[in-house]
CSV table of C-alpha atoms and ligand atoms in Angstrom, one decimal:
chain,number,residue,atom,x,y,z
A,18,MET,CA,15.9,46.0,-41.8
A,19,GLN,CA,15.2,47.9,-45.4
A,20,ASN,CA,12.3,47.2,-47.1
A,21,ILE,CA,12.7,45.3,-50.6
A,22,LYS,CA,9.2,45.4,-51.5
A,23,ILE,CA,9.9,48.5,-53.3
A,24,CYS,CA,7.3,47.7,-56.2
A,25,ASP,CA,4.3,45.4,-55.8
A,26,ASN,CA,5.7,42.6,-58.3
A,27,ILE,CA,7.9,41.9,-55.4
A,28,ASP,CA,7.5,39.3,-51.9
A,29,ILE,CA,8.3,36.3,-50.2
A,30,ASN,CA,6.8,33.0,-50.8
A,31,ASP,CA,6.4,30.1,-47.6
A,32,GLN,CA,9.9,29.2,-48.1
A,33,GLY,CA,11.4,32.3,-46.9
A,34,HIS,CA,12.1,32.5,-50.6
A,35,LEU,CA,11.8,36.0,-53.2
A,36,THR,CA,9.1,36.2,-55.9
A,37,PHE,CA,9.1,38.4,-58.2
A,38,ALA,CA,6.1,38.5,-60.8
A,39,GLY,CA,4.6,35.7,-59.0
A,40,TYR,CA,7.5,33.2,-59.3
A,41,ASP,CA,9.8,32.0,-57.4
A,42,THR,CA,13.0,33.8,-58.1
A,43,VAL,CA,15.8,30.8,-56.7
A,44,ASP,CA,13.9,28.1,-59.0
A,45,LEU,CA,14.0,30.5,-62.3
A,46,ALA,CA,17.4,31.1,-61.1
A,47,ASN,CA,18.0,27.0,-60.8
A,48,LYS,CA,16.1,26.6,-63.6
A,49,TYR,CA,17.9,29.0,-66.1
A,50,SER,CA,21.0,29.8,-64.5
A,51,THR,CA,23.0,33.4,-63.4
A,52,PRO,CA,23.5,35.7,-63.9
A,53,LEU,CA,19.9,36.0,-65.6
A,54,TYR,CA,18.3,39.3,-65.9
A,55,LEU,CA,14.1,39.1,-65.1
A,56,MET,CA,12.1,40.6,-67.2
A,57,ASP,CA,8.0,41.3,-65.8
A,58,GLU,CA,5.9,41.7,-68.8
A,59,ASP,CA,2.7,42.7,-67.3
A,60,LYS,CA,4.4,45.6,-65.4
A,61,ILE,CA,5.6,46.6,-68.7
A,62,ARG,CA,2.0,47.1,-70.5
A,63,GLU,CA,0.5,48.3,-66.4
A,64,LYS,CA,3.1,51.6,-66.7
A,65,VAL,CA,2.9,52.3,-70.8
A,66,ARG,CA,-0.8,52.0,-69.7
A,67,ILE,CA,-1.2,54.2,-67.0
A,68,TYR,CA,0.7,56.8,-69.1
A,69,LYS,CA,-1.8,56.2,-71.9
A,70,ASN,CA,-4.5,56.5,-70.3
A,71,ALA,CA,-3.1,59.6,-68.2
A,72,MET,CA,-2.2,61.4,-71.5
A,73,ALA,CA,-5.3,60.6,-73.7
A,74,LYS,CA,-7.7,61.5,-70.5
A,75,TYR,CA,-6.0,65.1,-69.8
A,76,LEU,CA,-4.2,66.3,-72.8
A,77,PRO,CA,-5.2,67.3,-76.5
A,78,GLU,CA,-6.8,64.4,-78.8
A,79,GLY,CA,-3.4,62.4,-80.5
A,80,SER,CA,-1.3,63.3,-77.3
A,81,MET,CA,0.9,59.8,-76.7
A,82,PRO,CA,3.8,58.7,-74.8
A,83,GLU,CA,6.4,57.0,-76.6
A,84,PHE,CA,9.2,54.8,-75.0
A,85,ALA,CA,12.3,55.7,-75.4
A,86,SER,CA,14.0,52.9,-75.8
A,87,LYS,CA,17.7,53.2,-75.4
A,88,ALA,CA,16.2,52.1,-71.9
A,89,PHE,CA,15.6,48.5,-72.8
A,90,SER,CA,16.1,47.4,-76.2
A,91,CYS,CA,15.4,44.0,-78.2
A,92,ARG,CA,12.9,42.5,-80.3
A,93,ALA,CA,10.2,41.7,-77.6
A,94,VAL,CA,9.6,44.7,-76.2
A,95,TYR,CA,9.5,46.3,-79.3
A,96,ARG,CA,6.4,43.7,-79.8
A,97,ILE,CA,5.0,44.5,-76.8
A,98,MET,CA,5.2,48.3,-77.1
A,99,ALA,CA,3.6,47.8,-81.1
A,100,GLU,CA,1.0,45.6,-79.4
A,101,GLU,CA,0.2,48.6,-76.7
A,102,GLY,CA,-0.2,50.8,-79.5
A,103,ILE,CA,2.4,53.4,-78.7
A,104,ASP,CA,5.8,54.8,-80.0
A,105,VAL,CA,9.5,54.5,-79.2
A,106,ASP,CA,12.3,56.5,-79.9
A,107,VAL,CA,15.8,55.4,-80.8
A,108,VAL,CA,19.1,56.9,-81.2
A,109,SER,CA,20.6,54.5,-82.9
A,110,SER,CA,20.7,53.0,-86.8
A,111,GLY,CA,21.1,49.4,-84.7
A,112,GLU,CA,18.2,50.3,-82.4
A,113,LEU,CA,16.1,50.9,-85.6
A,114,TYR,CA,17.0,48.0,-87.0
A,115,THR,CA,16.2,46.5,-84.1
A,116,ALA,CA,12.9,48.0,-83.9
A,117,PHE,CA,12.3,47.2,-88.1
A,118,SER,CA,13.2,43.4,-87.4
A,119,ALA,CA,11.0,42.8,-85.0
A,120,GLY,CA,8.0,44.3,-87.4
A,121,PHE,CA,7.4,47.1,-85.1
A,122,PRO,CA,5.8,50.3,-87.6
A,123,MET,CA,8.7,52.5,-89.0
A,124,GLU,CA,6.1,55.7,-89.4
A,125,ASN,CA,5.8,55.4,-85.4
A,126,VAL,CA,9.4,55.9,-84.4
A,127,PHE,CA,11.6,58.5,-83.4
A,128,PHE,CA,14.8,58.9,-84.1
A,129,HIS,CA,16.6,61.0,-81.7
A,130,GLY,CA,20.6,62.1,-81.1
A,131,ASN,CA,22.9,64.5,-81.4
A,132,ASN,CA,24.8,63.0,-84.3
A,133,LYS,CA,23.2,60.7,-86.5
A,134,THR,CA,25.5,60.0,-89.3
A,135,ASP,CA,25.1,60.1,-92.7
A,136,SER,CA,24.0,56.2,-93.2
A,137,ASP,CA,22.1,56.7,-90.4
A,138,ILE,CA,20.0,58.9,-92.3
A,139,THR,CA,20.1,57.5,-95.2
A,140,PHE,CA,19.3,53.7,-93.6
A,141,ALA,CA,16.4,55.3,-91.6
A,142,MET,CA,15.4,57.3,-94.8
A,143,GLU,CA,15.2,53.8,-96.2
A,144,LYS,CA,13.9,51.6,-94.0
A,145,GLY,CA,11.0,54.7,-93.4
A,146,VAL,CA,11.0,55.9,-89.9
A,147,GLY,CA,8.3,58.5,-89.1
A,148,PHE,CA,10.3,61.2,-87.6
A,149,PHE,CA,14.4,62.3,-86.6
A,150,VAL,CA,14.0,65.3,-84.3
A,151,VAL,CA,17.0,66.6,-85.3
A,152,ASP,CA,20.0,68.0,-83.2
A,153,GLY,CA,21.5,70.3,-85.2
A,154,ALA,CA,22.1,72.2,-88.2
A,155,GLU,CA,24.4,70.1,-90.3
A,156,GLU,CA,21.7,67.4,-89.6
A,157,LEU,CA,18.8,69.4,-90.7
A,158,TYR,CA,20.5,70.1,-94.3
A,159,ALA,CA,21.5,66.0,-94.5
A,160,ILE,CA,18.0,65.3,-93.6
A,161,GLN,CA,16.7,67.9,-96.9
A,162,THR,CA,19.6,66.9,-98.7
A,163,GLU,CA,19.1,63.2,-98.2
A,164,ALA,CA,15.2,63.5,-98.9
A,165,GLU,CA,15.7,65.4,-101.8
A,166,ASN,CA,17.7,62.8,-103.2
A,167,LYS,CA,14.8,59.9,-102.6
A,168,GLY,CA,12.0,63.0,-103.0
A,169,ILE,CA,10.3,62.5,-100.5
A,170,THR,CA,9.0,64.1,-97.5
A,171,GLN,CA,10.5,64.1,-94.6
A,172,LYS,CA,8.9,64.5,-91.0
A,173,ILE,CA,11.2,66.2,-88.3
A,174,LEU,CA,10.2,67.8,-84.7
A,175,LEU,CA,13.4,70.3,-84.0
A,176,ARG,CA,15.2,69.0,-80.3
A,177,ILE,CA,15.5,72.8,-78.5
A,178,THR,CA,17.7,73.6,-75.2
A,179,PRO,CA,15.7,75.1,-73.1
A,180,GLY,CA,18.6,76.7,-70.3
A,181,ILE,CA,16.8,77.1,-67.7
A,182,ASP,CA,17.5,80.5,-65.9
A,183,PRO,CA,19.6,80.1,-63.2
A,184,HIS,CA,18.6,81.8,-61.0
A,185,THR,CA,15.4,80.2,-59.8
A,186,HIS,CA,16.0,76.3,-61.2
A,187,LYS,CA,20.0,75.5,-60.1
A,188,LYS,CA,19.9,72.1,-60.5
A,189,ILE,CA,18.7,71.3,-64.2
A,190,SER,CA,20.2,75.2,-66.1
A,191,THR,CA,23.7,74.1,-66.6
A,192,GLY,CA,22.8,70.5,-67.4
A,193,SER,CA,20.7,72.4,-70.1
A,194,GLU,CA,22.5,74.9,-71.4
A,195,GLU,CA,25.7,73.4,-71.0
A,196,SER,CA,24.2,70.6,-73.2
A,197,LYS,CA,25.7,69.1,-75.8
A,198,PHE,CA,21.9,68.2,-76.5
A,199,GLY,CA,19.3,70.5,-78.9
A,200,ILE,CA,19.7,73.7,-80.6
A,201,PRO,CA,20.3,76.1,-78.1
A,202,LEU,CA,17.2,79.3,-77.6
A,203,ARG,CA,20.0,81.4,-76.5
A,204,CYS,CA,21.3,84.2,-79.3
A,205,GLY,CA,18.1,82.8,-82.0
A,206,ALA,CA,19.7,79.8,-82.2
A,207,ALA,CA,16.3,78.0,-82.4
A,208,LEU,CA,14.8,80.2,-84.2
A,209,ASP,CA,16.8,80.6,-87.7
A,210,MET,CA,17.3,77.0,-87.1
A,211,THR,CA,12.8,77.0,-87.8
A,212,LYS,CA,13.0,80.0,-89.9
A,213,ALA,CA,15.3,77.1,-92.5
A,214,ALA,CA,13.4,74.4,-92.0
A,215,LEU,CA,10.3,76.0,-92.8
A,216,SER,CA,12.0,77.1,-96.4
A,217,MET,CA,13.0,73.1,-97.2
A,218,LYS,CA,11.3,71.7,-99.7
A,219,ASN,CA,12.0,67.9,-98.7
A,220,ILE,CA,11.3,68.2,-94.8
A,221,HIS,CA,8.2,68.4,-93.0
A,222,LEU,CA,8.0,70.6,-89.8
A,223,CYS,CA,5.7,69.1,-87.7
A,224,GLY,CA,7.0,70.9,-84.0
A,225,PHE,CA,9.7,71.1,-81.4
A,226,HIS,CA,11.2,68.8,-78.5
A,227,CYS,CA,12.8,68.9,-75.1
A,228,HIS,CA,14.1,66.9,-72.5
A,229,VAL,CA,15.3,68.1,-69.2
A,230,GLY,CA,16.8,65.1,-67.5
A,231,SER,CA,16.7,62.1,-65.5
A,232,GLN,CA,14.8,60.3,-62.5
A,233,ILE,CA,13.3,63.2,-61.4
A,234,PHE,CA,10.3,62.9,-59.1
A,235,GLU,CA,8.5,66.7,-59.5
A,236,CYS,CA,6.7,68.1,-62.0
A,237,GLU,CA,8.9,71.6,-61.8
A,238,PRO,CA,11.4,70.8,-64.4
A,239,PHE,CA,8.7,70.2,-66.7
A,240,ILE,CA,6.5,72.9,-66.1
A,241,ASN,CA,9.8,75.6,-66.4
A,242,ALA,CA,10.1,73.6,-69.8
A,243,ALA,CA,6.4,74.1,-71.2
A,244,GLU,CA,6.8,77.8,-70.0
A,245,ILE,CA,10.2,78.5,-72.0
A,246,MET,CA,8.9,76.6,-74.6
A,247,PHE,CA,5.4,78.1,-75.2
A,248,LYS,CA,7.5,81.2,-74.8
A,249,PHE,CA,8.9,80.3,-77.6
A,250,PHE,CA,6.4,78.8,-80.1
A,251,ALA,CA,5.1,82.6,-79.4
A,252,ASP,CA,8.4,84.0,-80.6
A,253,VAL,CA,7.8,81.6,-83.8
A,254,LYS,CA,4.7,82.3,-84.6
A,255,ALA,CA,5.2,85.8,-84.5
A,256,ALA,CA,8.3,85.9,-86.5
A,257,LEU,CA,7.2,83.2,-89.3
A,258,GLY,CA,3.2,82.7,-88.4
A,259,TYR,CA,3.8,79.0,-87.4
A,260,THR,CA,2.1,76.7,-85.1
A,261,PRO,CA,3.6,73.1,-84.1
A,262,GLU,CA,1.1,70.1,-84.1
A,263,ILE,CA,3.5,68.9,-81.8
A,264,PHE,CA,5.1,69.6,-78.7
A,265,ASN,CA,7.4,66.3,-77.2
A,266,ILE,CA,8.4,67.2,-73.6
A,267,GLY,CA,10.4,64.8,-73.2
A,268,GLY,CA,11.4,61.7,-70.5
A,269,GLY,CA,12.6,61.6,-67.5
A,270,LEU,CA,9.8,61.0,-64.7
A,271,GLY,CA,11.3,58.7,-61.9
A,272,VAL,CA,11.7,55.3,-60.7
A,273,ARG,CA,12.3,53.8,-57.3
A,274,TYR,CA,15.7,52.5,-56.8
A,275,THR,CA,15.0,52.4,-52.9
A,276,CYS,CA,12.5,52.7,-50.3
A,277,ALA,CA,13.9,55.9,-49.7
A,278,ASP,CA,12.8,56.9,-53.3
A,279,PRO,CA,9.3,57.9,-53.2
A,280,VAL,CA,6.3,56.4,-54.4
A,281,ILE,CA,5.1,58.2,-57.8
A,282,ASP,CA,1.8,58.8,-59.2
A,283,TYR,CA,2.8,59.1,-62.7
A,284,ASP,CA,-1.3,59.3,-63.4
A,285,GLU,CA,-1.2,62.7,-61.0
A,286,LYS,CA,2.2,64.3,-62.7
A,287,ILE,CA,0.9,64.2,-65.6
A,288,LYS,CA,-2.4,65.8,-64.7
A,289,GLU,CA,-0.2,68.4,-63.5
A,290,ILE,CA,1.9,68.7,-66.4
A,291,ALA,CA,-1.4,69.2,-68.7
A,292,ASP,CA,-2.8,71.9,-66.9
A,293,LYS,CA,0.3,73.5,-67.2
A,294,ILE,CA,-0.3,72.6,-70.9
A,295,TYR,CA,-3.3,74.4,-71.4
A,296,SER,CA,-2.2,76.5,-69.0
A,297,GLU,CA,0.6,78.3,-71.3
A,298,ALA,CA,-1.4,77.6,-74.6
A,299,GLN,CA,-4.3,79.6,-73.4
A,300,ASN,CA,-1.8,82.6,-71.5
A,301,TYR,CA,0.2,82.5,-75.2
A,302,GLY,CA,-3.0,82.4,-77.6
A,303,ILE,CA,-1.6,79.3,-78.7
A,304,ASN,CA,-3.4,76.5,-80.5
A,305,PRO,CA,-2.7,73.3,-77.4
A,306,PRO,CA,-0.5,71.3,-80.0
A,307,LYS,CA,-0.7,67.0,-79.0
A,308,ILE,CA,1.9,66.4,-76.7
A,309,MET,CA,4.1,63.6,-76.2
A,310,MET,CA,6.7,62.2,-73.9
A,311,GLU,CA,9.1,59.9,-73.9
A,312,PRO,CA,9.6,57.5,-70.9
A,313,GLY,CA,12.0,55.0,-70.4
A,314,ARG,CA,13.3,54.2,-67.1
A,315,SER,CA,10.1,54.7,-66.2
A,316,LEU,CA,7.7,51.8,-68.1
A,317,VAL,CA,10.8,49.4,-67.5
A,318,ALA,CA,13.2,49.6,-65.0
A,319,ASP,CA,10.8,48.2,-61.6
A,320,ALA,CA,9.8,45.7,-64.5
A,321,GLY,CA,13.3,44.1,-64.3
A,322,MET,CA,15.5,42.1,-61.9
A,323,THR,CA,18.9,40.1,-61.9
A,324,LEU,CA,19.9,37.8,-60.2
A,325,TYR,CA,23.7,36.3,-59.8
A,326,THR,CA,24.8,32.8,-57.7
A,327,VAL,CA,27.6,34.3,-54.5
A,328,GLY,CA,30.8,33.0,-54.5
A,329,THR,CA,33.1,33.9,-52.2
A,330,VAL,CA,32.6,36.4,-49.5
A,331,LYS,CA,35.6,38.0,-48.1
A,332,LYS,CA,35.6,40.3,-44.5
A,333,LEU,CA,38.7,42.4,-44.8
A,334,GLU,CA,38.6,43.7,-41.3
A,335,GLY,CA,37.8,47.8,-40.6
A,336,PHE,CA,37.2,47.7,-44.8
A,337,ALA,CA,34.5,46.0,-46.0
A,338,ASN,CA,32.8,43.2,-47.1
A,339,TYR,CA,33.2,42.1,-50.1
A,340,VAL,CA,30.6,39.4,-51.5
A,341,SER,CA,31.6,38.7,-55.2
A,342,VAL,CA,29.1,37.7,-58.2
A,343,ASP,CA,28.8,35.9,-61.5
A,344,GLY,CA,28.6,39.3,-63.4
A,345,GLY,CA,28.5,43.0,-62.5
A,346,MET,CA,29.7,46.0,-64.3
A,347,THR,CA,29.5,43.6,-67.3
A,348,ASP,CA,25.6,43.4,-66.9
A,349,ASN,CA,25.2,46.5,-64.9
A,350,PRO,CA,27.8,49.4,-64.9
A,351,ARG,CA,25.5,52.4,-63.3
A,352,TYR,CA,27.1,51.9,-60.3
A,353,THR,CA,30.7,52.4,-62.0
A,354,LEU,CA,29.4,54.9,-63.7
A,355,TYR,CA,27.5,57.2,-61.7
A,356,GLU,CA,26.8,55.0,-58.2
A,357,SER,CA,22.9,54.5,-58.8
A,358,PRO,CA,22.0,53.4,-56.0
A,359,TYR,CA,19.9,49.8,-56.0
A,360,THR,CA,18.7,47.6,-53.7
A,361,VAL,CA,19.6,43.9,-52.9
A,362,VAL,CA,19.0,40.6,-51.6
A,363,VAL,CA,19.6,37.3,-50.6
A,364,ALA,CA,17.0,35.2,-52.8
A,365,ASN,CA,16.9,32.4,-50.4
A,366,LYS,CA,17.3,33.7,-47.8
A,367,ALA,CA,14.7,36.5,-48.0
A,368,ASP,CA,12.7,36.6,-44.9
A,369,LYS,CA,16.3,36.6,-42.7
A,370,GLU,CA,17.1,39.4,-41.1
A,371,LYS,CA,19.8,41.4,-42.6
A,372,ASN,CA,22.4,42.6,-40.8
A,373,PHE,CA,25.8,42.7,-43.0
A,374,ALA,CA,26.9,45.6,-45.1
A,375,ALA,CA,28.2,44.5,-48.2
A,376,THR,CA,29.8,45.5,-51.3
A,377,ILE,CA,29.0,43.9,-54.0
A,378,ALA,CA,31.7,43.3,-56.6
A,379,GLY,CA,31.3,41.8,-60.0
A,380,ARG,CA,34.2,39.4,-61.6
A,381,CYS,CA,35.4,42.0,-63.6
A,382,CYS,CA,39.6,42.8,-63.1
A,383,GLU,CA,38.5,46.6,-61.9
A,384,SER,CA,38.3,47.4,-58.7
A,385,GLY,CA,35.7,49.8,-59.5
A,386,ASP,CA,33.5,46.8,-60.6
A,387,LEU,CA,31.4,47.3,-58.2
A,388,ILE,CA,27.7,46.6,-57.9
A,389,GLN,CA,26.5,48.7,-54.9
A,390,GLU,CA,28.5,49.5,-51.8
A,391,ASN,CA,27.1,48.7,-48.2
A,392,ALA,CA,23.8,47.5,-49.4
A,393,GLU,CA,22.1,45.4,-46.1
A,394,ILE,CA,21.6,42.1,-46.6
A,395,THR,CA,21.8,38.7,-44.9
A,396,GLU,CA,25.0,37.2,-44.5
A,397,PRO,CA,25.6,35.0,-47.9
A,398,GLU,CA,27.7,32.0,-48.3
A,399,ARG,CA,28.6,30.6,-51.7
A,400,GLY,CA,26.2,29.5,-53.9
A,401,ASP,CA,23.7,31.7,-52.8
A,402,ILE,CA,20.9,33.6,-54.9
A,403,LEU,CA,21.6,37.5,-55.0
A,404,ALA,CA,18.7,39.7,-56.3
A,405,VAL,CA,19.6,43.2,-57.2
A,406,LEU,CA,16.1,44.5,-57.8
A,407,THR,CA,14.8,47.9,-59.9
A,408,THR,CA,17.3,46.9,-63.4
A,409,GLY,CA,15.2,46.6,-65.9
A,410,ALA,CA,16.3,50.5,-67.3
A,411,TYR,CA,20.1,50.9,-68.6
A,412,ASN,CA,20.9,47.5,-67.2
A,413,TYR,CA,21.0,44.8,-70.0
A,414,SER,CA,21.4,48.1,-73.0
A,415,MET,CA,24.2,48.8,-71.3
A,416,ALA,CA,25.6,45.3,-71.5
A,417,SER,CA,29.3,44.8,-72.1
A,418,ASN,CA,31.8,41.6,-72.8
A,419,TYR,CA,34.3,43.0,-71.4
A,420,ASN,CA,36.5,40.9,-69.4
A,421,ARG,CA,34.5,38.5,-72.7
A,422,VAL,CA,32.0,37.9,-70.1
A,423,PRO,CA,29.0,36.4,-72.1
A,424,ARG,CA,25.9,38.2,-72.2
A,425,PRO,CA,22.9,36.8,-69.7
A,426,PRO,CA,19.8,36.2,-70.6
A,427,VAL,CA,16.3,38.3,-70.4
A,428,VAL,CA,13.6,35.8,-69.4
A,429,MET,CA,9.7,37.4,-69.6
A,430,LEU,CA,7.5,37.1,-67.3
A,431,GLY,CA,4.0,36.9,-67.7
A,432,LYS,CA,0.5,35.8,-65.4
A,433,ASP,CA,0.5,32.2,-67.9
A,434,LYS,CA,3.4,32.6,-70.0
A,435,GLU,CA,7.5,32.7,-69.2
A,436,TYR,CA,9.8,32.6,-72.4
A,437,VAL,CA,13.5,33.4,-73.1
A,438,ALA,CA,13.6,37.2,-74.9
A,439,VAL,CA,17.2,37.1,-75.3
A,440,LYS,CA,19.2,33.8,-74.7
A,441,ARG,CA,22.6,33.7,-73.5
A,442,GLU,CA,25.5,34.8,-74.9
A,443,SER,CA,27.5,31.4,-75.8
A,444,PHE,CA,31.3,31.2,-75.5
A,445,GLU,CA,30.6,30.8,-80.1
A,446,ASP,CA,29.0,33.6,-79.5
A,447,LEU,CA,32.0,36.0,-78.1
A,448,CYS,CA,34.2,34.8,-80.9
A,449,ALA,CA,31.9,35.2,-83.6
A,450,LEU,CA,33.2,38.5,-85.3
A,451,ASP,CA,36.8,37.1,-84.9
A,452,VAL,CA,38.5,36.5,-88.2
B,515,PLP,C1,16.9,58.9,-72.3
B,515,PLP,C2,16.0,59.7,-72.9
B,515,PLP,C3,15.0,59.3,-72.2
B,515,PLP,C4,14.9,59.0,-71.8
B,515,PLP,O1,14.7,59.3,-70.1
B,515,PLP,P1,14.1,58.1,-69.5
B,515,PLP,O2,14.6,59.0,-68.2
B,515,PLP,O3,14.8,57.1,-68.9
B,515,PLP,O4,12.8,58.0,-68.5
B,515,PLP,C5,13.4,60.2,-73.3
B,515,PLP,N1,14.4,61.2,-74.2
B,515,PLP,C6,15.4,62.0,-74.7
B,515,PLP,C7,15.5,62.1,-75.8
B,515,PLP,C8,16.4,60.7,-74.0
B,515,PLP,O5,17.5,61.1,-74.3
């Protein structure tokens, strides 16, 4: 029987119902209807504080996490991050606008992305964005031009692709060197761009950024990245006499989707990364810069859960047992995109034996619209509530209206409050832009 308590905000009550953040999920499904996204606000705050405290403890003064808001972007989450006093990343004008409209301080926003358009640059500057994380030459020149037009000095970081040595670090090296993101270290491109940025009148180069990947459980990729980046900082110092004020080492620490994933001690990982940063700084005689990290998934994934209602249960002899639900790839495209593992529970029968291998199918007209294959669950019947765990990251933010399925609401749960953070889309909303 698979363990469903993959996070401490999940339990089973006396009625045999699955609970989340202390709430009975069957009651919530009845109250708000399904499909339904739940978010555990206290868990988000807890994770933010773990990062914030560890970074304050182990890293140079001013070091701080930023929330990579593409993982879960809505006004409520920007308000939470503002209250917790951390910065956020955005990757589009839409995310930036959402943060702005939530009252998030624009000077604490980092604008990422491999192709910021001219209108993104203008819009973000008009709103007073703190930093652009520059991804290529054209963008650097476009930012200089726009900053000059506006008569301002724009703070930036340069995003560097570390291009990790393939002999020692196979898994990440290909991704890095071939990546569509960032400025490669190879052939001196990063050094040239640094020189260009430093020469620009309206640009203030604050430092460098790199992001090695996602769903990482070991410190090794960060440690490798730190080695490579400090070597680069030393080259920059030697060639240009410049030392970065900020080094952003990216996001990507993992979360548990199933009990096969390890329990991760974020404080310990951050300490390990911090030790490496200090030793590399010392090694190269570089004043340790302020460190930033950009967790997305690890701040919000296990703060989320999705509830569905079971429709048909089809047992195809010799094939799969299809359990169809009232949502699918429209609210969670991650299995369709990359066969992401999830833990699935029949919420109203959470204490019953799990002896049924189910393929959880969405309602869309696509054979690939699956939430999970071969999930071990209790045999369900029409009307049961099905919970998919750990859906707080890259679910709501990746949702679509394919087949004109309205997006579910997001209900935020806290110790003494429960509120709708995003309303359920209506059919009228679906047609709102149709002429
Ligand atoms: C996606 C992304 C992150 C966050 O990654 P997680 O795996 O969600 O922590 C951080 N930084 C950049 C640049 C990203 O693209």
